[in-house]
Amino acid sequence: MATAKSQRRWRNKNRFVKTQLNVMARRLVHDDLDDIAEHFDLRGKAEAVSFASFMTKGLMQYAEHNVEAQRLVELFSEAFERDRDLYK
């Protein structure tokens, strides 16, 4: 756990570009983030979260112009809705 002083320093340095995100997630999600980080040569789970957000946003934008991408977004959305208890 970071000290209060180091947390304050981080917040002051990054206050205009970052906010801290602390979430409780199942072990499955942590393991998935580790796998994503390793597969794409990222610097850990935090960067894997950013990458997952980037990929999702990119797929959503691509789906606006591509029928197959739109189909994939719908399939992933339906699958998550069906299995969301595994991830929350």
PDB file of N, CA and C in Angstrom:
ATOM      1  N   MET A   1       0.852  -1.180   0.000  1.00  0.00           N
ATOM      2  CA  MET A   1       0.000   0.000   0.000  1.00  0.00           C
ATOM      3  C   MET A   1       0.893   1.237   0.000  1.00  0.00           C
ATOM      4  N   ALA A   2       0.589   2.168  -0.837  1.00  0.00           N
ATOM      5  CA  ALA A   2       1.366   3.404  -0.927  1.00  0.00           C
ATOM      6  C   ALA A   2       1.071   4.299   0.273  1.00  0.00           C
ATOM      7  N   THR A   3       2.058   5.058   0.654  1.00  0.00           N
ATOM      8  CA  THR A   3       1.865   5.978   1.775  1.00  0.00           C
ATOM      9  C   THR A   3       0.972   7.135   1.348  1.00  0.00           C
ATOM     10  N   ALA A   4       0.405   7.812   2.333  1.00  0.00           N
ATOM     11  CA  ALA A   4      -0.461   8.958   2.039  1.00  0.00           C
ATOM     12  C   ALA A   4       0.313  10.035   1.284  1.00  0.00           C
ATOM     13  N   LYS A   5       1.570  10.217   1.644  1.00  0.00           N
ATOM     14  CA  LYS A   5       2.406  11.240   0.987  1.00  0.00           C
ATOM     15  C   LYS A   5       2.614  10.897  -0.496  1.00  0.00           C
ATOM     16  N   SER A   6       2.934   9.635  -0.788  1.00  0.00           N
ATOM     17  CA  SER A   6       3.171   9.267  -2.189  1.00  0.00           C
ATOM     18  C   SER A   6       1.868   9.299  -2.993  1.00  0.00           C
ATOM     19  N   GLN A   7       0.737   8.941  -2.373  1.00  0.00           N
ATOM     20  CA  GLN A   7      -0.549   9.042  -3.057  1.00  0.00           C
ATOM     21  C   GLN A   7      -0.883  10.497  -3.380  1.00  0.00           C
ATOM     22  N   ARG A   8      -0.650  11.395  -2.431  1.00  0.00           N
ATOM     23  CA  ARG A   8      -0.907  12.825  -2.646  1.00  0.00           C
ATOM     24  C   ARG A   8      -0.020  13.358  -3.768  1.00  0.00           C
ATOM     25  N   ARG A   9       1.245  12.946  -3.781  1.00  0.00           N
ATOM     26  CA  ARG A   9       2.169  13.385  -4.828  1.00  0.00           C
ATOM     27  C   ARG A   9       1.693  12.889  -6.201  1.00  0.00           C
ATOM     28  N   TRP A  10       1.245  11.615  -6.283  1.00  0.00           N
ATOM     29  CA  TRP A  10       0.747  11.067  -7.536  1.00  0.00           C
ATOM     30  C   TRP A  10      -0.482  11.839  -8.000  1.00  0.00           C
ATOM     31  N   ARG A  11      -1.417  12.109  -7.079  1.00  0.00           N
ATOM     32  CA  ARG A  11      -2.637  12.833  -7.442  1.00  0.00           C
ATOM     33  C   ARG A  11      -2.334  14.249  -7.916  1.00  0.00           C
ATOM     34  N   ASN A  12      -1.426  14.927  -7.248  1.00  0.00           N
ATOM     35  CA  ASN A  12      -1.055  16.280  -7.660  1.00  0.00           C
ATOM     36  C   ASN A  12      -0.409  16.282  -9.045  1.00  0.00           C
ATOM     37  N   LYS A  13       0.429  15.318  -9.297  1.00  0.00           N
ATOM     38  CA  LYS A  13       1.122  15.234 -10.583  1.00  0.00           C
ATOM     39  C   LYS A  13       0.150  14.927 -11.730  1.00  0.00           C
ATOM     40  N   ASN A  14      -0.842  14.075 -11.471  1.00  0.00           N
ATOM     41  CA  ASN A  14      -1.709  13.569 -12.536  1.00  0.00           C
ATOM     42  C   ASN A  14      -3.134  14.098 -12.501  1.00  0.00           C
ATOM     43  N   ARG A  15      -3.398  15.121 -11.711  1.00  0.00           N
ATOM     44  CA  ARG A  15      -4.786  15.527 -11.461  1.00  0.00           C
ATOM     45  C   ARG A  15      -5.566  15.936 -12.705  1.00  0.00           C
ATOM     46  N   PHE A  16      -4.898  16.361 -13.764  1.00  0.00           N
ATOM     47  CA  PHE A  16      -5.619  16.796 -14.957  1.00  0.00           C
ATOM     48  C   PHE A  16      -5.777  15.689 -16.001  1.00  0.00           C
ATOM     49  N   VAL A  17      -5.051  14.592 -15.847  1.00  0.00           N
ATOM     50  CA  VAL A  17      -5.083  13.558 -16.884  1.00  0.00           C
ATOM     51  C   VAL A  17      -5.478  12.176 -16.388  1.00  0.00           C
ATOM     52  N   LYS A  18      -5.446  11.942 -15.084  1.00  0.00           N
ATOM     53  CA  LYS A  18      -5.735  10.610 -14.569  1.00  0.00           C
ATOM     54  C   LYS A  18      -6.578  10.689 -13.310  1.00  0.00           C
ATOM     55  N   THR A  19      -7.369   9.640 -13.095  1.00  0.00           N
ATOM     56  CA  THR A  19      -8.029   9.449 -11.813  1.00  0.00           C
ATOM     57  C   THR A  19      -7.779   8.009 -11.400  1.00  0.00           C
ATOM     58  N   GLN A  20      -7.702   7.807 -10.118  1.00  0.00           N
ATOM     59  CA  GLN A  20      -7.417   6.475  -9.617  1.00  0.00           C
ATOM     60  C   GLN A  20      -8.684   5.627  -9.671  1.00  0.00           C
ATOM     61  N   LEU A  21      -8.530   4.387 -10.086  1.00  0.00           N
ATOM     62  CA  LEU A  21      -9.657   3.468 -10.210  1.00  0.00           C
ATOM     63  C   LEU A  21      -9.363   2.237  -9.361  1.00  0.00           C
ATOM     64  N   ASN A  22     -10.051   2.136  -8.260  1.00  0.00           N
ATOM     65  CA  ASN A  22      -9.918   0.959  -7.401  1.00  0.00           C
ATOM     66  C   ASN A  22     -11.201   0.163  -7.500  1.00  0.00           C
ATOM     67  N   VAL A  23     -11.089  -1.047  -7.991  1.00  0.00           N
ATOM     68  CA  VAL A  23     -12.273  -1.890  -8.130  1.00  0.00           C
ATOM     69  C   VAL A  23     -11.980  -3.278  -7.572  1.00  0.00           C
ATOM     70  N   MET A  24     -13.014  -3.863  -7.024  1.00  0.00           N
ATOM     71  CA  MET A  24     -12.931  -5.257  -6.608  1.00  0.00           C
ATOM     72  C   MET A  24     -13.403  -6.091  -7.791  1.00  0.00           C
ATOM     73  N   ALA A  25     -12.629  -7.083  -8.152  1.00  0.00           N
ATOM     74  CA  ALA A  25     -12.992  -7.934  -9.277  1.00  0.00           C
ATOM     75  C   ALA A  25     -12.661  -9.383  -8.930  1.00  0.00           C
ATOM     76  N   ARG A  26     -13.372 -10.279  -9.544  1.00  0.00           N
ATOM     77  CA  ARG A  26     -13.125 -11.702  -9.317  1.00  0.00           C
ATOM     78  C   ARG A  26     -11.727 -12.086  -9.787  1.00  0.00           C
ATOM     79  N   ARG A  27     -11.231 -13.155  -9.252  1.00  0.00           N
ATOM     80  CA  ARG A  27      -9.901 -13.660  -9.619  1.00  0.00           C
ATOM     81  C   ARG A  27      -9.836 -13.907 -11.116  1.00  0.00           C
ATOM     82  N   LEU A  28     -10.927 -14.386 -11.710  1.00  0.00           N
ATOM     83  CA  LEU A  28     -10.975 -14.631 -13.149  1.00  0.00           C
ATOM     84  C   LEU A  28     -10.592 -13.375 -13.941  1.00  0.00           C
ATOM     85  N   VAL A  29     -11.125 -12.224 -13.528  1.00  0.00           N
ATOM     86  CA  VAL A  29     -10.836 -10.965 -14.214  1.00  0.00           C
ATOM     87  C   VAL A  29      -9.366 -10.601 -14.048  1.00  0.00           C
ATOM     88  N   HIS A  30      -8.837 -10.756 -12.841  1.00  0.00           N
ATOM     89  CA  HIS A  30      -7.411 -10.472 -12.612  1.00  0.00           C
ATOM     90  C   HIS A  30      -6.533 -11.383 -13.476  1.00  0.00           C
ATOM     91  N   ASP A  31      -6.894 -12.649 -13.546  1.00  0.00           N
ATOM     92  CA  ASP A  31      -6.125 -13.589 -14.377  1.00  0.00           C
ATOM     93  C   ASP A  31      -6.214 -13.211 -15.849  1.00  0.00           C
ATOM     94  N   ASP A  32      -7.406 -12.815 -16.293  1.00  0.00           N
ATOM     95  CA  ASP A  32      -7.567 -12.380 -17.688  1.00  0.00           C
ATOM     96  C   ASP A  32      -6.705 -11.152 -17.981  1.00  0.00           C
ATOM     97  N   LEU A  33      -6.670 -10.214 -17.047  1.00  0.00           N
ATOM     98  CA  LEU A  33      -5.854  -9.010 -17.246  1.00  0.00           C
ATOM     99  C   LEU A  33      -4.370  -9.359 -17.308  1.00  0.00           C
ATOM    100  N   ASP A  34      -3.935 -10.295 -16.469  1.00  0.00           N
ATOM    101  CA  ASP A  34      -2.546 -10.764 -16.539  1.00  0.00           C
ATOM    102  C   ASP A  34      -2.250 -11.374 -17.903  1.00  0.00           C
ATOM    103  N   ASP A  35      -3.189 -12.198 -18.404  1.00  0.00           N
ATOM    104  CA  ASP A  35      -3.010 -12.824 -19.721  1.00  0.00           C
ATOM    105  C   ASP A  35      -2.941 -11.780 -20.834  1.00  0.00           C
ATOM    106  N   ILE A  36      -3.826 -10.795 -20.775  1.00  0.00           N
ATOM    107  CA  ILE A  36      -3.827  -9.725 -21.787  1.00  0.00           C
ATOM    108  C   ILE A  36      -2.506  -8.962 -21.748  1.00  0.00           C
ATOM    109  N   ALA A  37      -2.060  -8.631 -20.547  1.00  0.00           N
ATOM    110  CA  ALA A  37      -0.802  -7.892 -20.401  1.00  0.00           C
ATOM    111  C   ALA A  37       0.367  -8.680 -20.978  1.00  0.00           C
ATOM    112  N   GLU A  38       0.396  -9.964 -20.706  1.00  0.00           N
ATOM    113  CA  GLU A  38       1.489 -10.797 -21.220  1.00  0.00           C
ATOM    114  C   GLU A  38       1.405 -10.949 -22.739  1.00  0.00           C
ATOM    115  N   HIS A  39       0.216 -11.222 -23.240  1.00  0.00           N
ATOM    116  CA  HIS A  39       0.034 -11.465 -24.677  1.00  0.00           C
ATOM    117  C   HIS A  39       0.397 -10.242 -25.526  1.00  0.00           C
ATOM    118  N   PHE A  40       0.043  -9.053 -25.047  1.00  0.00           N
ATOM    119  CA  PHE A  40       0.285  -7.841 -25.826  1.00  0.00           C
ATOM    120  C   PHE A  40       1.483  -7.049 -25.323  1.00  0.00           C
ATOM    121  N   ASP A  41       2.307  -7.678 -24.472  1.00  0.00           N
ATOM    122  CA  ASP A  41       3.537  -7.062 -23.963  1.00  0.00           C
ATOM    123  C   ASP A  41       3.262  -5.712 -23.293  1.00  0.00           C
ATOM    124  N   LEU A  42       2.273  -5.714 -22.398  1.00  0.00           N
ATOM    125  CA  LEU A  42       1.902  -4.506 -21.661  1.00  0.00           C
ATOM    126  C   LEU A  42       2.611  -4.500 -20.310  1.00  0.00           C
ATOM    127  N   ARG A  43       2.533  -3.379 -19.609  1.00  0.00           N
ATOM    128  CA  ARG A  43       3.251  -3.228 -18.348  1.00  0.00           C
ATOM    129  C   ARG A  43       2.418  -3.592 -17.122  1.00  0.00           C
ATOM    130  N   GLY A  44       1.517  -4.526 -17.248  1.00  0.00           N
ATOM    131  CA  GLY A  44       0.760  -4.980 -16.097  1.00  0.00           C
ATOM    132  C   GLY A  44      -0.738  -4.839 -16.285  1.00  0.00           C
ATOM    133  N   LYS A  45      -1.456  -5.140 -15.190  1.00  0.00           N
ATOM    134  CA  LYS A  45      -2.917  -5.161 -15.260  1.00  0.00           C
ATOM    135  C   LYS A  45      -3.516  -3.785 -15.507  1.00  0.00           C
ATOM    136  N   ALA A  46      -2.934  -2.747 -14.929  1.00  0.00           N
ATOM    137  CA  ALA A  46      -3.478  -1.401 -15.137  1.00  0.00           C
ATOM    138  C   ALA A  46      -3.431  -1.028 -16.619  1.00  0.00           C
ATOM    139  N   GLU A  47      -2.323  -1.330 -17.259  1.00  0.00           N
ATOM    140  CA  GLU A  47      -2.229  -1.035 -18.686  1.00  0.00           C
ATOM    141  C   GLU A  47      -3.144  -1.956 -19.491  1.00  0.00           C
ATOM    142  N   ALA A  48      -3.368  -3.178 -19.009  1.00  0.00           N
ATOM    143  CA  ALA A  48      -4.294  -4.089 -19.678  1.00  0.00           C
ATOM    144  C   ALA A  48      -5.725  -3.548 -19.625  1.00  0.00           C
ATOM    145  N   VAL A  49      -6.095  -2.910 -18.520  1.00  0.00           N
ATOM    146  CA  VAL A  49      -7.421  -2.284 -18.428  1.00  0.00           C
ATOM    147  C   VAL A  49      -7.535  -1.168 -19.462  1.00  0.00           C
ATOM    148  N   SER A  50      -6.510  -0.325 -19.557  1.00  0.00           N
ATOM    149  CA  SER A  50      -6.517   0.752 -20.549  1.00  0.00           C
ATOM    150  C   SER A  50      -6.592   0.189 -21.965  1.00  0.00           C
ATOM    151  N   PHE A  51      -5.842  -0.868 -22.218  1.00  0.00           N
ATOM    152  CA  PHE A  51      -5.837  -1.496 -23.530  1.00  0.00           C
ATOM    153  C   PHE A  51      -7.202  -2.103 -23.862  1.00  0.00           C
ATOM    154  N   ALA A  52      -7.822  -2.760 -22.878  1.00  0.00           N
ATOM    155  CA  ALA A  52      -9.146  -3.334 -23.090  1.00  0.00           C
ATOM    156  C   ALA A  52     -10.167  -2.245 -23.415  1.00  0.00           C
ATOM    157  N   SER A  53     -10.065  -1.122 -22.735  1.00  0.00           N
ATOM    158  CA  SER A  53     -10.949   0.007 -23.027  1.00  0.00           C
ATOM    159  C   SER A  53     -10.704   0.527 -24.444  1.00  0.00           C
ATOM    160  N   PHE A  54      -9.437   0.672 -24.806  1.00  0.00           N
ATOM    161  CA  PHE A  54      -9.057   1.132 -26.140  1.00  0.00           C
ATOM    162  C   PHE A  54      -9.581   0.183 -27.212  1.00  0.00           C
ATOM    163  N   MET A  55      -9.417  -1.114 -27.001  1.00  0.00           N
ATOM    164  CA  MET A  55      -9.873  -2.108 -27.975  1.00  0.00           C
ATOM    165  C   MET A  55     -11.394  -2.101 -28.103  1.00  0.00           C
ATOM    166  N   THR A  56     -12.080  -2.004 -26.979  1.00  0.00           N
ATOM    167  CA  THR A  56     -13.547  -1.990 -27.005  1.00  0.00           C
ATOM    168  C   THR A  56     -14.056  -0.766 -27.750  1.00  0.00           C
ATOM    169  N   LYS A  57     -13.490   0.394 -27.429  1.00  0.00           N
ATOM    170  CA  LYS A  57     -13.898   1.629 -28.099  1.00  0.00           C
ATOM    171  C   LYS A  57     -13.617   1.540 -29.601  1.00  0.00           C
ATOM    172  N   GLY A  58     -12.460   1.002 -29.951  1.00  0.00           N
ATOM    173  CA  GLY A  58     -12.118   0.837 -31.367  1.00  0.00           C
ATOM    174  C   GLY A  58     -13.077  -0.090 -32.085  1.00  0.00           C
ATOM    175  N   LEU A  59     -13.441  -1.200 -31.440  1.00  0.00           N
ATOM    176  CA  LEU A  59     -14.386  -2.135 -32.043  1.00  0.00           C
ATOM    177  C   LEU A  59     -15.763  -1.502 -32.205  1.00  0.00           C
ATOM    178  N   MET A  60     -16.176  -0.712 -31.219  1.00  0.00           N
ATOM    179  CA  MET A  60     -17.462  -0.014 -31.317  1.00  0.00           C
ATOM    180  C   MET A  60     -17.463   0.965 -32.493  1.00  0.00           C
ATOM    181  N   GLN A  61     -16.369   1.698 -32.654  1.00  0.00           N
ATOM    182  CA  GLN A  61     -16.279   2.656 -33.758  1.00  0.00           C
ATOM    183  C   GLN A  61     -16.239   1.937 -35.101  1.00  0.00           C
ATOM    184  N   TYR A  62     -15.499   0.845 -35.163  1.00  0.00           N
ATOM    185  CA  TYR A  62     -15.413   0.070 -36.395  1.00  0.00           C
ATOM    186  C   TYR A  62     -16.775  -0.521 -36.755  1.00  0.00           C
ATOM    187  N   ALA A  63     -17.538  -0.914 -35.737  1.00  0.00           N
ATOM    188  CA  ALA A  63     -18.861  -1.507 -35.963  1.00  0.00           C
ATOM    189  C   ALA A  63     -19.841  -0.527 -36.585  1.00  0.00           C
ATOM    190  N   GLU A  64     -19.581   0.760 -36.464  1.00  0.00           N
ATOM    191  CA  GLU A  64     -20.449   1.765 -37.087  1.00  0.00           C
ATOM    192  C   GLU A  64     -20.394   1.681 -38.612  1.00  0.00           C
ATOM    193  N   HIS A  65     -19.297   1.087 -39.147  1.00  0.00           N
ATOM    194  CA  HIS A  65     -19.093   1.059 -40.595  1.00  0.00           C
ATOM    195  C   HIS A  65     -18.933  -0.345 -41.155  1.00  0.00           C
ATOM    196  N   ASN A  66     -18.942  -1.352 -40.286  1.00  0.00           N
ATOM    197  CA  ASN A  66     -18.665  -2.706 -40.731  1.00  0.00           C
ATOM    198  C   ASN A  66     -19.676  -3.669 -40.114  1.00  0.00           C
ATOM    199  N   VAL A  67     -20.375  -4.388 -40.963  1.00  0.00           N
ATOM    200  CA  VAL A  67     -21.436  -5.290 -40.508  1.00  0.00           C
ATOM    201  C   VAL A  67     -20.870  -6.422 -39.656  1.00  0.00           C
ATOM    202  N   GLU A  68     -19.754  -6.990 -40.051  1.00  0.00           N
ATOM    203  CA  GLU A  68     -19.165  -8.091 -39.281  1.00  0.00           C
ATOM    204  C   GLU A  68     -18.725  -7.621 -37.891  1.00  0.00           C
ATOM    205  N   ALA A  69     -18.122  -6.449 -37.813  1.00  0.00           N
ATOM    206  CA  ALA A  69     -17.730  -5.904 -36.508  1.00  0.00           C
ATOM    207  C   ALA A  69     -18.966  -5.644 -35.647  1.00  0.00           C
ATOM    208  N   GLN A  70     -20.025  -5.163 -36.273  1.00  0.00           N
ATOM    209  CA  GLN A  70     -21.274  -4.931 -35.547  1.00  0.00           C
ATOM    210  C   GLN A  70     -21.830  -6.248 -34.998  1.00  0.00           C
ATOM    211  N   ARG A  71     -21.749  -7.300 -35.796  1.00  0.00           N
ATOM    212  CA  ARG A  71     -22.206  -8.618 -35.366  1.00  0.00           C
ATOM    213  C   ARG A  71     -21.386  -9.107 -34.168  1.00  0.00           C
ATOM    214  N   LEU A  72     -20.072  -8.904 -34.223  1.00  0.00           N
ATOM    215  CA  LEU A  72     -19.204  -9.311 -33.110  1.00  0.00           C
ATOM    216  C   LEU A  72     -19.539  -8.544 -31.829  1.00  0.00           C
ATOM    217  N   VAL A  73     -19.755  -7.246 -31.954  1.00  0.00           N
ATOM    218  CA  VAL A  73     -20.110  -6.443 -30.780  1.00  0.00           C
ATOM    219  C   VAL A  73     -21.400  -6.971 -30.162  1.00  0.00           C
ATOM    220  N   GLU A  74     -22.372  -7.277 -30.989  1.00  0.00           N
ATOM    221  CA  GLU A  74     -23.642  -7.805 -30.488  1.00  0.00           C
ATOM    222  C   GLU A  74     -23.455  -9.165 -29.820  1.00  0.00           C
ATOM    223  N   LEU A  75     -22.649 -10.033 -30.429  1.00  0.00           N
ATOM    224  CA  LEU A  75     -22.399 -11.355 -29.848  1.00  0.00           C
ATOM    225  C   LEU A  75     -21.695 -11.241 -28.493  1.00  0.00           C
ATOM    226  N   PHE A  76     -20.660 -10.409 -28.422  1.00  0.00           N
ATOM    227  CA  PHE A  76     -19.930 -10.232 -27.160  1.00  0.00           C
ATOM    228  C   PHE A  76     -20.834  -9.623 -26.096  1.00  0.00           C
ATOM    229  N   SER A  77     -21.650  -8.673 -26.494  1.00  0.00           N
ATOM    230  CA  SER A  77     -22.561  -8.029 -25.549  1.00  0.00           C
ATOM    231  C   SER A  77     -23.572  -9.031 -24.991  1.00  0.00           C
ATOM    232  N   GLU A  78     -24.142  -9.845 -25.878  1.00  0.00           N
ATOM    233  CA  GLU A  78     -25.097 -10.869 -25.446  1.00  0.00           C
ATOM    234  C   GLU A  78     -24.432 -11.912 -24.554  1.00  0.00           C
ATOM    235  N   ALA A  79     -23.221 -12.317 -24.916  1.00  0.00           N
ATOM    236  CA  ALA A  79     -22.505 -13.319 -24.112  1.00  0.00           C
ATOM    237  C   ALA A  79     -22.177 -12.771 -22.728  1.00  0.00           C
ATOM    238  N   PHE A  80     -21.763 -11.517 -22.664  1.00  0.00           N
ATOM    239  CA  PHE A  80     -21.463 -10.922 -21.356  1.00  0.00           C
ATOM    240  C   PHE A  80     -22.728 -10.820 -20.515  1.00  0.00           C
ATOM    241  N   GLU A  81     -23.809 -10.394 -21.127  1.00  0.00           N
ATOM    242  CA  GLU A  81     -25.080 -10.284 -20.407  1.00  0.00           C
ATOM    243  C   GLU A  81     -25.501 -11.644 -19.839  1.00  0.00           C
ATOM    244  N   ARG A  82     -25.308 -12.675 -20.627  1.00  0.00           N
ATOM    245  CA  ARG A  82     -25.679 -14.023 -20.208  1.00  0.00           C
ATOM    246  C   ARG A  82     -24.783 -14.525 -19.069  1.00  0.00           C
ATOM    247  N   ASP A  83     -23.489 -14.201 -19.131  1.00  0.00           N
ATOM    248  CA  ASP A  83     -22.507 -14.725 -18.175  1.00  0.00           C
ATOM    249  C   ASP A  83     -21.991 -13.687 -17.195  1.00  0.00           C
ATOM    250  N   ARG A  84     -22.658 -12.572 -17.061  1.00  0.00           N
ATOM    251  CA  ARG A  84     -22.112 -11.466 -16.271  1.00  0.00           C
ATOM    252  C   ARG A  84     -21.854 -11.834 -14.823  1.00  0.00           C
ATOM    253  N   ASP A  85     -22.586 -12.816 -14.273  1.00  0.00           N
ATOM    254  CA  ASP A  85     -22.341 -13.224 -12.885  1.00  0.00           C
ATOM    255  C   ASP A  85     -20.949 -13.797 -12.680  1.00  0.00           C
ATOM    256  N   LEU A  86     -20.333 -14.305 -13.739  1.00  0.00           N
ATOM    257  CA  LEU A  86     -18.963 -14.798 -13.638  1.00  0.00           C
ATOM    258  C   LEU A  86     -17.961 -13.655 -13.468  1.00  0.00           C
ATOM    259  N   TYR A  87     -18.315 -12.470 -13.938  1.00  0.00           N
ATOM    260  CA  TYR A  87     -17.371 -11.360 -14.007  1.00  0.00           C
ATOM    261  C   TYR A  87     -17.584 -10.283 -12.969  1.00  0.00           C
ATOM    262  N   LYS A  88     -18.739 -10.244 -12.329  1.00  0.00           N
ATOM    263  CA  LYS A  88     -18.979  -9.165 -11.374  1.00  0.00           C
ATOM    264  C   LYS A  88     -18.667  -9.555  -9.949  1.00  0.00           C
TER     265      LYS A  88
END
